[in-house]
Amino acid sequence: MAGLYHAPVMQELMKQFAKLPGVGPKTAQRLAFFILSLPRDEVRAFSESLVNAKETMTLCPICFSLTDITPCQVCRDETRERQTICVVEETADVFSIERARDYRGLYHVLHGSISPMEGRQPENLKIKELFSRLEGEGAGGVREVILATNPDVEGETTALYLARMLKPLGIKATRIAHGIPVGSNLEHADAATLAQALEGRRVM
């Protein structure tokens, strides 16, 4: 912060916290002071959990969700409905939809959305992998793909792009509907709202 002096090690800690989404200079400073107020063993446990998560978590080779086992828990669950795949932007969206407890199909994580302004083209996402997966399921395997990208400009662009690509395959493409405000993210929606959105999905 301007006008305040912090030791170089403190400045570095604040700099690292400021890299987190939604964290500005003031919050970064507050987090840095909080960490320094903790006992040494708690700080060590915190840092070790970060490194352990980074070294342990990987992408599921099927749905590309972050997981500590491969395939992930959802993909290996034989009780899931394999005729339906819900396409989301990030792994956090998988957890959000699972929290609603109304969806029992499979997932596919794109790792982003189409945004030419930010340099994200279809080839930068896991779209090719989605269609390789659909073709690999065999004729009549997947009957519906739910397009659960975020209801913002990039999410809508991505959903329309996927719907056009799915049409020649004869696979029904549906879009989540009611309850998700335009411009918001699935990660921030409550379970009841997500359940309503899935229930009210529409054909594209």
Coordinates of N, CA, C and O in Angstrom, one line a residue, residues 22-101:
G22 N -9.9 -12.0 -7.0 CA -10.7 -11.2 -6.1 C -9.9 -10.6 -4.9 O -10.6 -10.0 -4.0
V23 N -8.6 -10.8 -4.8 CA -7.8 -10.3 -3.7 C -7.1 -9.0 -4.1 O -6.2 -9.1 -5.0
G24 N -7.5 -7.9 -3.5 CA -6.8 -6.6 -3.8 C -5.7 -6.4 -2.8 O -5.4 -7.2 -1.9
P25 N -5.0 -5.2 -2.9 CA -3.9 -4.9 -2.0 C -4.3 -5.0 -0.5 O -3.5 -5.5 0.3
K26 N -5.4 -4.4 -0.1 CA -5.8 -4.4 1.3 C -6.1 -5.8 1.8 O -5.7 -6.1 2.9
T27 N -6.8 -6.6 1.0 CA -7.0 -8.0 1.4 C -5.8 -8.8 1.5 O -5.6 -9.6 2.4
A28 N -4.9 -8.5 0.5 CA -3.6 -9.2 0.6 C -2.8 -8.9 1.8 O -2.2 -9.8 2.4
Q29 N -2.8 -7.6 2.2 CA -2.1 -7.2 3.5 C -2.8 -7.9 4.7 O -2.1 -8.4 5.6
R30 N -4.1 -7.9 4.7 CA -4.8 -8.5 5.8 C -4.5 -10.0 5.9 O -4.3 -10.6 7.0
L31 N -4.5 -10.7 4.8 CA -4.2 -12.1 4.8 C -2.7 -12.4 5.2 O -2.4 -13.4 6.0
A32 N -1.8 -11.5 4.8 CA -0.4 -11.7 5.2 C -0.2 -11.6 6.7 O 0.5 -12.4 7.3
F33 N -0.9 -10.5 7.3 CA -0.8 -10.3 8.7 C -1.4 -11.5 9.5 O -1.0 -11.9 10.5
F34 N -2.5 -12.0 8.9 CA -3.2 -13.2 9.6 C -2.3 -14.4 9.6 O -2.2 -15.1 10.6
I35 N -1.7 -14.7 8.5 CA -0.7 -15.8 8.4 C 0.4 -15.7 9.4 O 0.8 -16.6 10.1
L36 N 0.9 -14.5 9.5 CA 2.0 -14.2 10.4 C 1.6 -14.3 11.9 O 2.4 -14.5 12.8
S37 N 0.3 -14.2 12.1 CA -0.2 -14.3 13.5 C -0.5 -15.7 14.0 O -0.7 -16.0 15.1
L38 N -0.4 -16.7 13.0 CA -0.7 -18.1 13.3 C 0.6 -18.7 13.9 O 1.7 -18.3 13.7
P39 N 0.4 -19.8 14.7 CA 1.5 -20.6 15.2 C 2.3 -21.1 14.1 O 1.8 -21.4 13.0
R40 N 3.6 -21.4 14.3 CA 4.5 -21.9 13.2 C 4.0 -23.2 12.6 O 4.0 -23.4 11.4
D41 N 3.5 -24.1 13.5 CA 3.1 -25.4 13.0 C 1.8 -25.3 12.1 O 1.7 -26.1 11.2
E42 N 1.0 -24.3 12.4 CA -0.2 -24.1 11.5 C 0.2 -23.6 10.2 O -0.4 -23.9 9.1
V43 N 1.1 -22.7 10.1 CA 1.6 -22.1 8.9 C 2.3 -23.2 8.1 O 2.1 -23.3 6.8
R44 N 3.1 -24.1 8.7 CA 3.7 -25.1 8.0 C 2.7 -26.1 7.5 O 2.9 -26.6 6.3
A45 N 1.7 -26.4 8.2 CA 0.6 -27.3 7.7 C -0.1 -26.7 6.6 O -0.4 -27.5 5.6
F46 N -0.3 -25.4 6.6 CA -1.0 -24.7 5.5 C -0.2 -24.8 4.2 O -0.7 -25.1 3.1
S47 N 1.1 -24.5 4.3 CA 2.0 -24.5 3.2 C 2.2 -25.9 2.6 O 2.2 -26.1 1.4
E48 N 2.3 -26.9 3.5 CA 2.4 -28.3 3.1 C 1.1 -28.8 2.3 O 1.2 -29.5 1.4
S49 N 0.0 -28.3 2.8 CA -1.3 -28.7 2.1 C -1.3 -28.2 0.7 O -1.9 -28.8 -0.2
L50 N -0.8 -26.9 0.5 CA -0.8 -26.3 -0.8 C 0.1 -27.2 -1.8 O -0.3 -27.5 -2.9
V51 N 1.3 -27.5 -1.3 CA 2.2 -28.2 -2.1 C 1.7 -29.6 -2.4 O 1.8 -30.1 -3.5
N52 N 1.1 -30.2 -1.4 CA 0.6 -31.6 -1.5 C -0.6 -31.6 -2.5 O -0.6 -32.5 -3.4
A53 N -1.4 -30.6 -2.5 CA -2.5 -30.6 -3.4 C -2.0 -30.4 -4.8 O -2.5 -31.0 -5.8
K54 N -1.0 -29.5 -5.0 CA -0.5 -29.3 -6.3 C 0.2 -30.5 -6.9 O 0.1 -30.8 -8.1
E55 N 0.9 -31.3 -6.0 CA 1.6 -32.5 -6.5 C 0.7 -33.7 -6.7 O 1.0 -34.6 -7.4
T56 N -0.5 -33.7 -6.0 CA -1.4 -34.8 -6.0 C -2.5 -34.7 -7.0 O -2.8 -35.7 -7.7
M57 N -3.1 -33.5 -7.1 CA -4.2 -33.4 -8.0 C -3.8 -33.4 -9.4 O -2.8 -32.8 -9.8
T58 N -4.6 -34.1 -10.3 CA -4.3 -34.1 -11.7 C -5.6 -34.1 -12.4 O -6.7 -34.0 -11.8
L59 N -5.6 -34.1 -13.8 CA -6.8 -34.1 -14.6 C -7.3 -35.5 -14.8 O -6.5 -36.3 -15.2
C60 N -8.6 -35.7 -14.7 CA -9.2 -37.0 -15.0 C -9.0 -37.2 -16.5 O -9.3 -36.3 -17.3
P61 N -8.5 -38.3 -17.0 CA -8.3 -38.5 -18.4 C -9.5 -38.6 -19.3 O -9.5 -38.6 -20.5
I62 N -10.7 -38.7 -18.6 CA -12.0 -38.9 -19.3 C -12.7 -37.5 -19.3 O -13.0 -37.0 -20.4
C63 N -13.0 -37.0 -18.1 CA -13.8 -35.8 -18.1 C -13.0 -34.5 -17.9 O -13.5 -33.4 -18.0
F64 N -11.7 -34.6 -17.5 CA -10.8 -33.5 -17.3 C -11.1 -32.6 -16.1 O -10.7 -31.5 -16.0
S65 N -11.8 -33.3 -15.1 CA -12.0 -32.6 -13.8 C -10.8 -32.9 -13.0 O -10.1 -33.9 -13.2
L66 N -10.5 -32.0 -12.1 CA -9.4 -32.2 -11.2 C -9.7 -33.3 -10.2 O -10.8 -33.3 -9.7
T67 N -8.8 -34.2 -10.0 CA -9.0 -35.3 -9.1 C -7.7 -35.9 -8.5 O -6.6 -35.6 -9.0
D68 N -7.8 -36.6 -7.5 CA -6.6 -37.2 -6.9 C -6.6 -38.7 -7.2 O -5.6 -39.4 -6.8
I69 N -7.6 -39.2 -8.0 CA -7.5 -40.6 -8.5 C -8.0 -40.6 -9.9 O -8.7 -39.7 -10.4
T70 N -7.5 -41.5 -10.7 CA -7.8 -41.6 -12.1 C -8.3 -43.0 -12.5 O -7.7 -44.0 -12.2
P71 N -9.5 -43.0 -13.2 CA -10.4 -41.9 -13.5 C -11.0 -41.3 -12.2 O -10.8 -41.9 -11.1
C72 N -11.6 -40.2 -12.3 CA -12.2 -39.5 -11.1 C -13.3 -40.4 -10.6 O -13.8 -41.3 -11.2
Q73 N -13.8 -40.0 -9.4 CA -14.8 -40.7 -8.7 C -16.1 -40.8 -9.5 O -16.8 -41.8 -9.5
V74 N -16.5 -39.7 -10.2 CA -17.7 -39.7 -11.0 C -17.6 -40.6 -12.2 O -18.5 -41.4 -12.4
C75 N -16.5 -40.5 -12.9 CA -16.3 -41.3 -14.1 C -16.3 -42.8 -13.8 O -16.7 -43.7 -14.6
R76 N -15.8 -43.2 -12.6 CA -15.7 -44.6 -12.3 C -16.9 -45.2 -11.6 O -17.0 -46.3 -11.4
D77 N -17.9 -44.3 -11.3 CA -19.1 -44.7 -10.7 C -20.1 -45.3 -11.7 O -20.6 -44.6 -12.5
E78 N -20.2 -46.6 -11.6 CA -21.1 -47.4 -12.5 C -22.5 -47.1 -12.4 O -23.4 -47.4 -13.3
T79 N -23.0 -46.4 -11.3 CA -24.4 -46.1 -11.1 C -24.8 -44.8 -11.8 O -26.0 -44.5 -11.9
R80 N -23.8 -44.1 -12.3 CA -24.1 -42.8 -13.0 C -24.8 -43.1 -14.4 O -24.5 -44.1 -15.0
E81 N -25.7 -42.2 -14.8 CA -26.3 -42.3 -16.1 C -25.4 -41.9 -17.2 O -25.0 -40.7 -17.3
R82 N -25.0 -42.8 -18.0 CA -23.9 -42.6 -19.0 C -24.5 -42.1 -20.3 O -23.7 -41.9 -21.3
Q83 N -25.8 -41.9 -20.4 CA -26.4 -41.3 -21.6 C -26.4 -39.8 -21.6 O -26.7 -39.2 -22.6
T84 N -26.0 -39.2 -20.5 CA -26.0 -37.7 -20.4 C -24.6 -37.2 -19.9 O -24.1 -37.7 -19.0
I85 N -24.2 -36.2 -20.6 CA -22.9 -35.5 -20.2 C -23.2 -34.0 -20.0 O -23.8 -33.4 -20.8
C86 N -22.8 -33.5 -18.8 CA -23.0 -32.1 -18.5 C -21.7 -31.4 -18.7 O -20.7 -31.7 -18.1
V87 N -21.7 -30.4 -19.6 CA -20.4 -29.7 -20.0 C -20.4 -28.4 -19.2 O -21.3 -27.6 -19.2
V88 N -19.3 -28.3 -18.4 CA -19.1 -27.1 -17.6 C -17.7 -26.4 -17.9 O -16.9 -27.0 -18.6
E89 N -17.5 -25.2 -17.4 CA -16.3 -24.5 -17.7 C -15.1 -24.9 -16.8 O -14.0 -25.1 -17.3
E90 N -15.4 -25.1 -15.5 CA -14.3 -25.4 -14.6 C -14.7 -26.5 -13.6 O -15.9 -26.8 -13.5
T91 N -13.7 -27.1 -13.0 CA -14.0 -28.2 -12.0 C -14.9 -27.7 -10.9 O -15.7 -28.5 -10.4
A92 N -14.7 -26.4 -10.5 CA -15.6 -25.9 -9.4 C -17.0 -26.0 -9.7 O -17.9 -26.2 -8.8
D93 N -17.4 -25.9 -11.0 CA -18.8 -26.1 -11.4 C -19.3 -27.5 -11.2 O -20.5 -27.7 -10.9
V94 N -18.4 -28.5 -11.4 CA -18.8 -29.9 -11.1 C -19.2 -30.0 -9.7 O -20.3 -30.6 -9.3
F95 N -18.4 -29.5 -8.7 CA -18.7 -29.5 -7.3 C -20.0 -28.8 -7.0 O -20.8 -29.2 -6.2
S96 N -20.3 -27.7 -7.7 CA -21.5 -26.9 -7.4 C -22.7 -27.7 -7.9 O -23.7 -27.8 -7.1
I97 N -22.7 -28.3 -9.0 CA -23.8 -29.1 -9.5 C -24.0 -30.4 -8.7 O -25.1 -30.8 -8.3
E98 N -22.9 -31.0 -8.2 CA -23.0 -32.2 -7.4 C -23.7 -31.8 -6.1 O -24.4 -32.6 -5.5
R99 N -23.5 -30.6 -5.6 CA -24.0 -30.2 -4.3 C -25.6 -30.1 -4.4 O -26.2 -30.3 -3.4
A100 N -26.1 -29.9 -5.6 CA -27.6 -29.9 -5.8 C -28.2 -31.3 -5.6 O -29.4 -31.4 -5.3
R101 N -27.4 -32.3 -5.8 CA -27.8 -33.7 -5.6 C -29.0 -34.2 -6.5 O -29.6 -35.2 -6.2

